[in-house]
């Protein structure tokens, strides 16, 4: 029986709704409730409404959810659950439906018996979405009737009324995000699709359909239902990798009303992917459930290896050895999740560490006993990782001795800045000596450092750490940044808080950027997670009319600026030249267009989630060339423009 088939309560009425406080603060400080007012916050509105429907699925009353992006970026979410209660809520004397959408911290998630397990940390979803929408409509199918209410910016504009008859149950919400509150109201289909697919994986048997119905977008629709749950999630993540055992290892256990399930599979790569969730909420910073998993996995593999004489008695696999090439999904469901921070990034319940530890210990022991060939392959892979880790340590120590790392010696290719406060310093990593020469002459040496690189660097997707130490392209950069790499990485030692990759605006430049980003992603991931990595955006065109010169960063901008410079006279001659590369610019041009903080455009590199990022990097850095070329050509320009 799947999780969504287990019903936890028979009655869901107004007595299950508790009111904790009012709704005044949301529009004043939206970031406290949805993270930000950027595109991520915009999409978070959809997640909040969908999460309410998923709570119905977790309770066993909903098995299908529909999400639509309608004309004008209107969102519609519909489920076939019980429907939000419409009777009078005792504390307020108002219909429960009105309370849920107008009062912060009102919902069935605070011990009223509405939900045993819920993803909502504070249950603020519906009211926050209402507060941040310029209009919202809700229809509830319940008891043979359709109940409707309408709101605007958190205030009710139409009292609850019956608008028809129905032969089904469920809740339908339509809303439009308030343009006054968000930087953009344009929804991205793929962002929502990725999140909905994730939720379908996490709730075996739950069907989710998502559609894009906007006339100015390509029509898209996806329906997802995964009876295999997180087993299929692991297979999906590993779909472009070579796995060392075909069967996904799966284990599940319960205790005191909490449930933990873990699925894992090893591939022939060198990197670990662990994706964890608590009540379907992604916990990117891990927490107690991840700690329990890692501890149990390491203990289980060491015990099995020694029992089967695959390890010597004095051999000991580290956690890092045991996780090389692993893809694991951890999902726990519990009554009172304790998340650290409003964004729910880390789970704090210590009993989840014990539960997951027990589940993984028992599950791995049983699986390895029943599948000795897989056990042998996993232990051999971990032993190879152990040997590579020791080789990397020797290589690191050797390089330290040769380069004088401990004495603080900097690489020859680095032209450092004068400032010593890392928060004020930035380093440009520039490909090619001619571009680096212009950058050195054009920079502001007070706070801008230049590191010159040349040629194509090592593809770290296909290399272990021991091959990186001493590499003439990579190690000077490791030295310059000062924070180490891999297990030795220390963000506090970072010498620059802006690391700017400056490469040409063509496919070769995109390739160089992706090689560097792969390295950061694999061995210095905190740089990206903390927002320290940027890509410079050099212009594509120079437009000249007499003594007036302007630059354009795209074909569309070139055409618009050209029209502006003609002043409506098509006979005016505009000289348009395309920049061949950074090396073609003189120092003044490079400063004016690409390095001056007052005028430049930077793209901050972000990793929204490890699954998506790892998939992209596998495409970019794997053996198959065609997917890489297609991705670069399609996506190189679609990063958010940002300069701080």
XYZ file of C-alpha atoms in Angstrom:
644
model
C 0.000 0.000 0.000
C 1.435 3.401 -0.970
C 1.699 6.321 1.445
C -1.195 8.177 -0.187
C -3.523 5.221 0.403
C -3.207 5.387 4.221
C -5.992 7.605 5.596
C -5.261 9.236 8.951
C -8.586 10.883 9.805
C -12.174 10.543 8.689
C -13.482 14.043 9.450
C -12.020 17.275 8.110
C -14.162 20.201 9.214
C -13.830 23.622 10.818
C -12.931 22.177 14.221
C -9.621 21.077 12.698
C -8.675 24.649 11.777
C -6.799 26.637 14.437
C -5.979 30.359 14.252
C -2.623 31.572 15.583
C -2.236 35.164 14.344
C -3.114 37.742 11.678
C -1.883 38.492 8.154
C -0.465 42.016 8.425
C 3.246 41.342 7.848
C 3.280 39.409 4.590
C 3.088 42.293 2.116
C 5.522 44.312 4.210
C 8.153 41.558 4.338
C 7.366 38.949 1.681
C 10.919 37.583 1.749
C 10.309 36.196 5.246
C 7.572 33.953 3.882
C 8.598 33.004 0.331
C 12.370 33.603 0.394
C 12.507 36.494 -2.084
C 10.468 38.534 -4.561
C 12.588 37.314 -7.479
C 11.632 34.481 -9.845
C 12.275 31.910 -7.094
C 9.710 33.575 -4.817
C 7.241 33.834 -7.688
C 7.414 30.077 -8.270
C 7.252 29.464 -4.531
C 3.636 30.717 -4.594
C 2.707 27.728 -6.756
C 4.566 25.331 -4.475
C 2.625 26.573 -1.441
C -0.752 25.850 -3.038
C 0.394 22.509 -4.462
C 1.814 21.550 -1.042
C -1.672 21.906 0.432
C -2.959 19.431 -2.156
C -0.058 17.081 -1.430
C -0.972 17.191 2.261
C -4.336 15.753 1.192
C -2.447 13.065 -0.727
C -0.312 12.253 2.320
C -3.516 11.892 4.340
C -4.825 9.449 1.726
C -7.627 11.537 0.198
C -6.115 12.853 -3.039
C -4.526 10.954 -5.901
C -4.407 13.563 -8.671
C -3.333 17.222 -8.869
C -3.509 19.522 -11.895
C -1.311 22.612 -12.315
C -1.851 25.049 -15.177
C -0.121 28.219 -16.304
C -2.992 30.063 -17.943
C -3.075 33.141 -20.150
C -1.432 36.164 -18.525
C 0.572 33.977 -16.073
C -2.498 33.055 -14.074
C -1.957 29.874 -12.044
C -4.652 27.234 -11.545
C -4.195 24.345 -9.098
C -6.894 21.713 -8.693
C -7.000 18.493 -6.647
C -9.493 15.732 -5.922
C -9.054 15.776 -2.143
C -11.749 16.375 0.461
C -11.975 20.104 -0.190
C -11.088 22.843 2.305
C -13.697 22.985 5.103
C -16.541 25.455 4.487
C -18.390 25.257 7.822
C -18.009 27.867 10.560
C -14.668 27.947 12.364
C -15.371 28.226 16.082
C -12.635 30.682 17.131
C -13.536 33.295 14.533
C -17.168 32.666 13.729
C -16.248 32.802 10.041
C -16.293 30.105 7.352
C -13.146 28.014 7.617
C -12.449 28.666 3.923
C -12.219 32.406 4.596
C -9.989 31.839 7.634
C -7.553 29.641 5.693
C -7.053 32.316 3.021
C -7.050 35.458 5.175
C -5.404 34.542 8.493
C -1.723 33.733 8.804
C -0.946 30.504 10.657
C -4.454 29.147 10.140
C -4.719 25.606 8.826
C -5.093 21.937 9.594
C -1.420 21.540 10.535
C -1.255 22.670 14.152
C -2.470 19.698 16.146
C -6.158 20.103 15.349
C -6.265 16.612 13.880
C -6.569 17.701 10.251
C -3.262 16.170 9.173
C -0.987 13.610 10.776
C 1.889 14.447 8.432
C 2.264 17.750 6.598
C 4.927 19.476 4.554
C 3.912 22.870 5.885
C 6.308 24.188 8.498
C 3.972 26.972 9.580
C 0.895 26.290 7.455
C 1.087 29.803 6.020
C 0.743 28.789 2.370
C -2.775 29.784 1.304
C -2.898 33.101 3.161
C 0.571 34.148 1.980
C -0.277 33.405 -1.646
C -3.481 35.370 -1.217
C -1.631 38.333 0.302
C 0.867 38.405 -2.576
C -1.688 38.044 -5.402
C -3.553 40.962 -6.951
C -6.497 38.553 -7.193
C -7.262 35.020 -6.054
C -10.330 32.825 -6.501
C -11.021 29.548 -4.720
C -13.712 26.987 -5.423
C -14.386 24.050 -3.123
C -16.308 20.973 -4.268
C -17.789 19.486 -1.102
C -21.035 17.885 -0.011
C -22.548 18.071 -3.491
C -22.115 21.867 -3.719
C -19.514 24.236 -5.208
C -18.484 26.993 -2.797
C -16.689 30.079 -4.139
C -14.767 32.981 -2.591
C -12.739 35.805 -4.141
C -9.927 37.945 -2.737
C -7.576 40.752 -3.703
C -4.200 41.341 -2.024
C -5.335 39.375 1.016
C -8.704 41.058 1.452
C -11.990 39.313 0.701
C -13.869 40.755 -2.296
C -16.646 38.144 -2.460
C -18.052 36.317 0.528
C -18.388 32.557 0.348
C -21.386 31.530 -1.702
C -22.717 28.422 -3.431
C -22.350 28.702 -7.206
C -23.421 25.237 -8.363
C -23.781 21.535 -7.788
C -21.032 18.926 -8.082
C -20.559 15.178 -7.992
C -16.946 15.276 -6.829
C -14.767 16.664 -4.043
C -11.645 18.801 -4.156
C -10.239 22.328 -4.150
C -9.500 24.616 -7.106
C -7.392 27.775 -6.653
C -6.710 30.384 -9.351
C -4.490 33.381 -8.674
C -2.393 36.041 -10.357
C 0.812 37.178 -8.613
C 0.803 40.857 -7.700
C 3.111 42.801 -10.077
C 3.649 45.328 -7.255
C 5.342 42.628 -5.166
C 7.502 40.709 -7.665
C 10.431 41.548 -9.938
C 8.743 39.439 -12.629
C 5.396 37.677 -12.987
C 6.560 35.449 -15.856
C 6.381 31.771 -14.931
C 8.926 29.281 -16.266
C 7.298 25.992 -17.259
C 10.407 23.872 -16.789
C 10.977 25.174 -13.248
C 7.452 24.150 -12.250
C 7.696 20.876 -14.188
C 10.888 19.919 -12.340
C 9.271 20.578 -8.957
C 6.087 18.680 -9.849
C 8.091 15.701 -11.121
C 10.007 15.676 -7.832
C 6.757 15.614 -5.853
C 5.389 12.781 -7.986
C 8.528 10.725 -7.288
C 8.224 11.355 -3.561
C 4.578 10.255 -3.379
C 4.270 6.859 -5.031
C 0.994 6.576 -6.923
C 0.160 10.296 -6.885
C -0.599 11.648 -10.347
C 0.399 15.232 -11.189
C -0.373 16.922 -14.505
C 1.140 20.258 -15.503
C 0.203 22.329 -18.571
C 1.322 25.584 -20.176
C -1.718 27.184 -21.852
C -0.227 30.619 -22.624
C -0.715 31.635 -26.263
C 2.699 33.338 -26.421
C 4.475 30.139 -25.305
C 4.891 26.755 -26.927
C 2.063 24.495 -25.665
C 3.455 21.968 -23.181
C 1.915 19.289 -21.008
C 3.330 16.533 -18.808
C 1.548 13.909 -16.718
C 3.549 12.101 -14.061
C 2.769 9.132 -11.839
C 5.513 6.904 -10.403
C 4.344 3.729 -8.702
C 7.981 2.981 -7.828
C 8.330 6.238 -5.899
C 11.881 7.167 -4.912
C 13.277 4.034 -6.590
C 12.263 5.620 -9.885
C 13.691 8.941 -8.657
C 17.138 7.360 -8.303
C 16.842 5.693 -11.716
C 15.884 9.037 -13.219
C 18.887 10.838 -11.715
C 21.211 8.049 -12.870
C 19.633 7.690 -16.329
C 22.643 9.165 -18.169
C 25.255 7.371 -16.072
C 26.764 3.899 -16.207
C 25.597 2.070 -13.077
C 27.653 -0.683 -11.467
C 24.528 -2.620 -10.422
C 21.171 -2.541 -12.248
C 18.877 -2.867 -9.246
C 18.133 0.174 -7.090
C 18.663 -0.684 -3.415
C 15.535 0.271 -1.433
C 14.736 0.086 2.263
C 11.892 1.424 4.382
C 10.963 1.462 8.042
C 8.556 3.012 10.572
C 8.693 3.955 14.227
C 6.337 5.947 16.457
C 4.314 7.188 13.500
C 7.354 8.320 11.490
C 8.383 6.740 8.188
C 11.823 6.673 6.546
C 12.621 5.342 3.097
C 15.929 5.307 1.285
C 16.801 4.354 -2.296
C 20.355 4.236 -3.659
C 22.396 3.058 -6.604
C 26.083 3.342 -7.447
C 27.363 4.590 -10.812
C 30.902 4.508 -12.198
C 31.464 8.220 -11.566
C 33.450 9.849 -8.771
C 30.826 12.185 -7.320
C 28.142 11.637 -4.712
C 24.554 12.805 -5.072
C 22.459 12.682 -1.925
C 19.037 14.300 -2.163
C 17.021 14.424 1.046
C 13.448 15.377 1.917
C 11.365 15.750 5.040
C 7.594 15.654 4.485
C 8.275 16.209 0.767
C 10.237 19.404 1.501
C 13.713 19.354 -0.066
C 16.416 19.793 2.592
C 19.461 20.924 0.553
C 21.563 21.402 3.686
C 20.738 17.907 4.904
C 20.186 17.411 8.584
C 19.663 14.532 10.967
C 18.209 12.167 8.357
C 21.280 12.596 6.118
C 23.620 12.159 9.093
C 21.913 8.881 10.000
C 22.182 7.676 6.410
C 25.886 8.457 6.053
C 26.814 6.896 9.391
C 24.886 3.696 8.734
C 26.149 3.303 5.143
C 29.804 3.620 6.205
C 29.360 1.194 9.097
C 27.455 -1.332 6.960
C 30.009 -1.388 4.132
C 32.980 -1.704 6.493
C 31.280 -4.535 8.405
C 30.332 -6.371 5.203
C 33.766 -5.905 3.632
C 35.520 -7.394 6.662
C 32.988 -10.181 7.099
C 33.456 -11.287 3.483
C 37.265 -10.831 3.679
C 37.094 -8.121 0.985
C 38.791 -5.710 3.402
C 41.819 -6.358 5.562
C 41.295 -5.990 9.280
C 43.380 -2.815 9.386
C 41.623 -1.308 6.336
C 38.944 1.232 7.080
C 36.761 2.888 4.460
C 35.900 6.524 5.166
C 32.434 7.926 4.575
C 33.764 9.714 1.513
C 35.085 6.412 0.109
C 31.739 4.720 0.668
C 29.813 7.498 -1.076
C 31.937 7.870 -4.218
C 29.633 7.398 -7.205
C 26.503 7.019 -5.072
C 23.096 8.407 -5.957
C 20.749 8.306 -2.970
C 17.321 9.719 -2.185
C 16.281 9.937 1.472
C 12.665 10.699 2.344
C 11.278 10.920 5.873
C 7.751 11.705 6.955
C 7.089 12.742 10.531
C 4.475 14.536 12.606
C 6.403 17.522 13.954
C 9.320 18.419 11.672
C 11.830 20.858 13.139
C 13.432 22.774 10.302
C 16.304 25.169 10.742
C 15.361 28.483 9.168
C 12.230 29.663 7.348
C 13.476 28.134 4.083
C 13.390 24.639 5.636
C 16.890 23.837 4.375
C 17.943 21.521 7.210
C 16.075 19.000 9.359
C 16.777 19.131 13.088
C 14.790 16.193 14.535
C 17.383 13.987 16.240
C 15.068 10.950 16.286
C 15.241 10.940 12.465
C 18.969 10.230 12.685
C 18.279 7.103 14.717
C 15.378 5.969 12.523
C 17.266 6.373 9.242
C 20.384 4.779 10.751
C 18.377 1.679 11.732
C 16.528 1.490 8.420
C 19.743 1.763 6.366
C 21.727 -0.604 8.597
C 19.125 -3.358 8.379
C 18.318 -2.762 4.714
C 21.942 -2.699 3.534
C 22.880 -5.765 5.593
C 20.020 -7.758 4.102
C 20.601 -6.558 0.533
C 24.356 -7.217 0.579
C 23.848 -10.720 2.026
C 21.345 -11.514 -0.729
C 23.380 -9.881 -3.523
C 27.062 -10.744 -2.951
C 28.098 -9.760 -6.497
C 26.783 -6.240 -5.928
C 28.398 -6.150 -2.491
C 31.759 -7.081 -3.991
C 31.448 -4.402 -6.717
C 30.534 -1.702 -4.193
C 33.396 -2.611 -1.834
C 35.879 -2.677 -4.725
C 34.712 0.777 -5.839
C 35.116 2.105 -2.300
C 38.605 0.549 -2.067
C 39.562 2.272 -5.318
C 38.317 5.541 -3.829
C 40.403 4.897 -0.698
C 43.546 4.403 -2.790
C 42.779 7.506 -4.844
C 42.219 9.549 -1.675
C 45.615 8.467 -0.363
C 47.192 9.282 -3.737
C 45.515 12.702 -3.668
C 46.905 13.366 -0.204
C 50.411 12.462 -1.344
C 50.021 14.619 -4.464
C 48.709 17.526 -2.382
C 51.589 17.290 0.069
C 54.049 17.028 -2.800
C 52.622 20.100 -4.523
C 52.648 22.026 -1.254
C 56.331 21.325 -0.850
C 57.138 22.259 -4.445
C 55.060 25.447 -4.591
C 55.659 26.685 -1.091
C 51.918 26.763 -0.481
C 52.342 27.001 3.258
C 54.475 30.111 2.833
C 51.684 31.903 0.956
C 53.499 32.040 -2.389
C 51.165 33.101 -5.206
C 51.227 31.794 -8.809
C 53.136 33.716 -11.500
C 49.983 34.184 -13.590
C 48.240 36.142 -10.816
C 48.228 39.954 -10.810
C 46.848 40.573 -7.345
C 44.921 43.574 -6.037
C 45.947 45.883 -3.210
C 42.882 45.393 -0.986
C 43.145 42.612 1.609
C 39.514 42.424 2.810
C 38.067 39.442 0.844
C 34.556 40.927 0.898
C 35.847 43.892 -1.131
C 38.020 41.893 -3.546
C 37.210 40.305 -6.865
C 39.264 38.131 -9.182
C 38.832 37.841 -12.941
C 39.793 34.456 -14.360
C 40.699 35.338 -17.944
C 41.410 32.934 -20.794
C 44.297 33.952 -23.018
C 47.338 36.184 -22.484
C 46.150 39.017 -24.781
C 42.806 39.363 -22.987
C 44.584 39.106 -19.645
C 47.006 41.856 -20.724
C 44.121 44.208 -21.537
C 42.375 43.275 -18.282
C 45.501 43.984 -16.223
C 45.925 47.408 -17.829
C 42.225 48.253 -17.711
C 41.371 47.057 -14.186
C 41.061 48.969 -10.952
C 44.046 47.455 -9.136
C 42.713 48.533 -5.751
C 40.231 45.637 -5.634
C 40.440 43.728 -8.943
C 42.870 40.831 -9.371
C 43.552 39.084 -12.690
C 44.449 35.410 -13.119
C 45.471 34.403 -16.613
C 44.662 30.940 -17.918
C 45.537 29.486 -21.278
C 44.228 26.639 -23.402
C 41.611 24.064 -22.486
C 41.858 22.917 -18.891
C 41.444 19.459 -17.404
C 37.934 17.996 -17.602
C 37.399 17.220 -13.923
C 34.244 15.231 -14.668
C 36.588 12.449 -15.792
C 39.414 12.888 -13.258
C 39.942 12.134 -9.562
C 41.407 14.618 -7.120
C 44.931 13.168 -7.370
C 45.052 14.201 -11.052
C 44.085 17.788 -10.228
C 46.896 18.568 -7.813
C 49.844 19.733 -9.857
C 47.755 20.364 -12.997
C 49.298 23.453 -14.591
C 45.888 24.962 -15.439
C 43.966 24.269 -12.246
C 46.433 24.409 -9.399
C 47.399 28.081 -9.887
C 43.704 28.897 -9.472
C 43.438 26.781 -6.311
C 46.496 28.588 -5.001
C 45.139 32.035 -5.879
C 41.713 31.495 -4.309
C 43.391 30.248 -1.124
C 40.541 28.080 0.188
C 41.791 24.626 -0.824
C 39.577 22.058 -2.535
C 37.522 18.957 -1.893
C 37.490 17.795 1.721
C 40.095 20.470 2.590
C 37.989 23.353 1.253
C 37.573 26.180 3.781
C 35.362 29.095 2.758
C 36.796 31.277 5.527
C 40.185 31.277 3.760
C 38.747 32.480 0.446
C 40.683 35.556 -0.733
C 38.005 37.007 -3.069
C 34.245 37.162 -2.635
C 33.632 37.737 -6.342
C 35.121 35.138 -8.677
C 34.394 36.284 -12.214
C 34.930 34.014 -15.207
C 35.731 36.183 -18.239
C 35.588 34.256 -21.523
C 34.538 35.135 -25.061
C 30.846 35.283 -25.957
C 30.920 32.252 -28.255
C 30.620 28.474 -28.005
C 34.339 28.087 -27.163
C 33.922 30.617 -24.374
C 30.885 28.729 -23.104
C 32.953 25.530 -23.102
C 35.693 27.167 -21.031
C 33.086 28.481 -18.587
C 31.507 25.065 -18.190
C 34.880 23.427 -17.575
C 35.584 25.926 -14.809
C 32.080 25.598 -13.387
C 32.384 21.817 -13.366
C 35.526 22.180 -11.281
C 33.832 24.583 -8.850
C 30.758 22.348 -8.687
C 32.746 19.210 -7.927
C 35.515 20.494 -5.675
C 34.517 23.945 -4.401
C 30.725 23.744 -4.323
C 30.307 26.218 -1.414
C 31.572 28.942 -3.772
C 28.484 28.516 -5.940
C 26.106 27.807 -3.057
C 27.139 31.074 -1.382
C 26.875 33.156 -4.556
C 30.577 33.927 -5.063
C 30.868 32.788 -8.699
C 29.949 35.028 -11.642
C 30.296 35.086 -15.386
C 31.284 38.356 -17.050
C 29.132 39.382 -20.012
C 31.254 40.994 -22.736
C 29.418 42.915 -25.489
C 28.921 41.431 -28.938
C 28.769 44.633 -31.014
C 30.224 48.146 -31.158
C 28.058 50.808 -32.854
C 29.591 54.116 -33.955
C 28.048 57.323 -35.313
C 30.567 60.101 -35.585
C 32.134 60.488 -32.150
C 29.354 58.551 -30.415
C 30.042 54.905 -29.589
C 27.746 52.398 -27.900
C 27.866 48.645 -27.359
C 25.219 45.915 -27.607
C 25.062 42.558 -25.846
C 22.628 40.834 -28.210
C 21.265 41.040 -31.748
C 18.018 42.528 -30.425
C 19.864 45.218 -28.462
C 22.040 45.961 -31.525
C 18.937 46.618 -33.638
C 17.281 48.754 -30.975
C 20.382 50.895 -30.346
C 20.931 51.263 -34.089
C 17.444 52.709 -34.482
C 17.973 55.057 -31.538
C 21.272 56.343 -32.963
C 19.659 57.022 -36.334
C 17.070 59.197 -34.620
C 14.361 58.092 -36.984
C 16.412 58.849 -40.119
C 17.065 55.547 -41.985
C 19.706 57.243 -44.174
C 22.043 57.916 -41.256
C 25.056 55.593 -41.462
C 25.880 53.583 -38.368
C 29.132 51.617 -38.316
C 28.492 48.265 -36.638
C 31.395 45.962 -35.871
C 31.321 42.680 -34.012
C 33.841 42.153 -31.231
C 35.911 39.129 -32.214
C 36.883 38.419 -28.622
C 38.133 39.890 -25.379
C 41.668 39.961 -26.762
C 40.512 42.373 -29.491
C 39.482 45.036 -26.965
C 41.884 47.662 -25.778
C 42.157 48.163 -21.973
C 39.784 51.155 -22.002
C 37.095 49.237 -23.928
C 37.395 46.234 -21.650
C 37.029 48.426 -18.551
C 34.100 50.365 -19.970
C 32.128 47.325 -21.166
C 33.052 44.404 -18.954
C 34.890 45.423 -15.783
C 33.521 48.773 -14.538
C 31.161 47.913 -11.635
C 29.028 50.927 -12.581
C 28.375 49.725 -16.149
C 29.155 46.013 -16.487
C 26.705 43.111 -16.477
C 27.531 40.053 -14.402
C 25.691 36.753 -14.314
C 25.646 35.123 -10.920
C 25.993 31.362 -11.171
C 23.451 29.521 -9.006
C 22.589 25.900 -8.292
C 18.880 25.633 -7.586
C 19.161 21.964 -6.768
C 21.865 19.322 -6.928
C 19.832 16.934 -9.064
C 19.298 19.382 -11.898
C 22.858 20.672 -11.714
C 24.417 17.221 -11.765
C 22.279 16.286 -14.749
C 23.414 19.375 -16.662
C 27.085 18.847 -15.833
C 26.857 15.202 -16.896
C 25.502 16.319 -20.267
C 28.161 18.994 -20.601
C 31.106 16.905 -19.507
C 30.133 13.349 -20.457
C 31.356 11.260 -23.375
C 28.470 12.116 -25.737
C 29.304 15.307 -27.632
C 25.960 16.110 -29.270
C 23.909 16.712 -26.080
C 26.678 18.981 -24.823
C 26.741 21.071 -27.991
C 22.939 21.360 -28.053
C 22.801 22.436 -24.408
C 25.510 25.075 -24.740
C 23.959 26.582 -27.856
C 20.476 26.603 -26.311
C 21.245 27.765 -22.771
C 24.450 29.822 -22.688
C 22.496 33.086 -22.796
C 19.726 32.232 -20.345
C 21.310 33.001 -16.971
C 19.896 35.721 -14.774
C 21.630 39.070 -15.275
C 22.841 40.382 -11.969
C 25.460 42.755 -10.660
C 25.737 43.732 -7.023
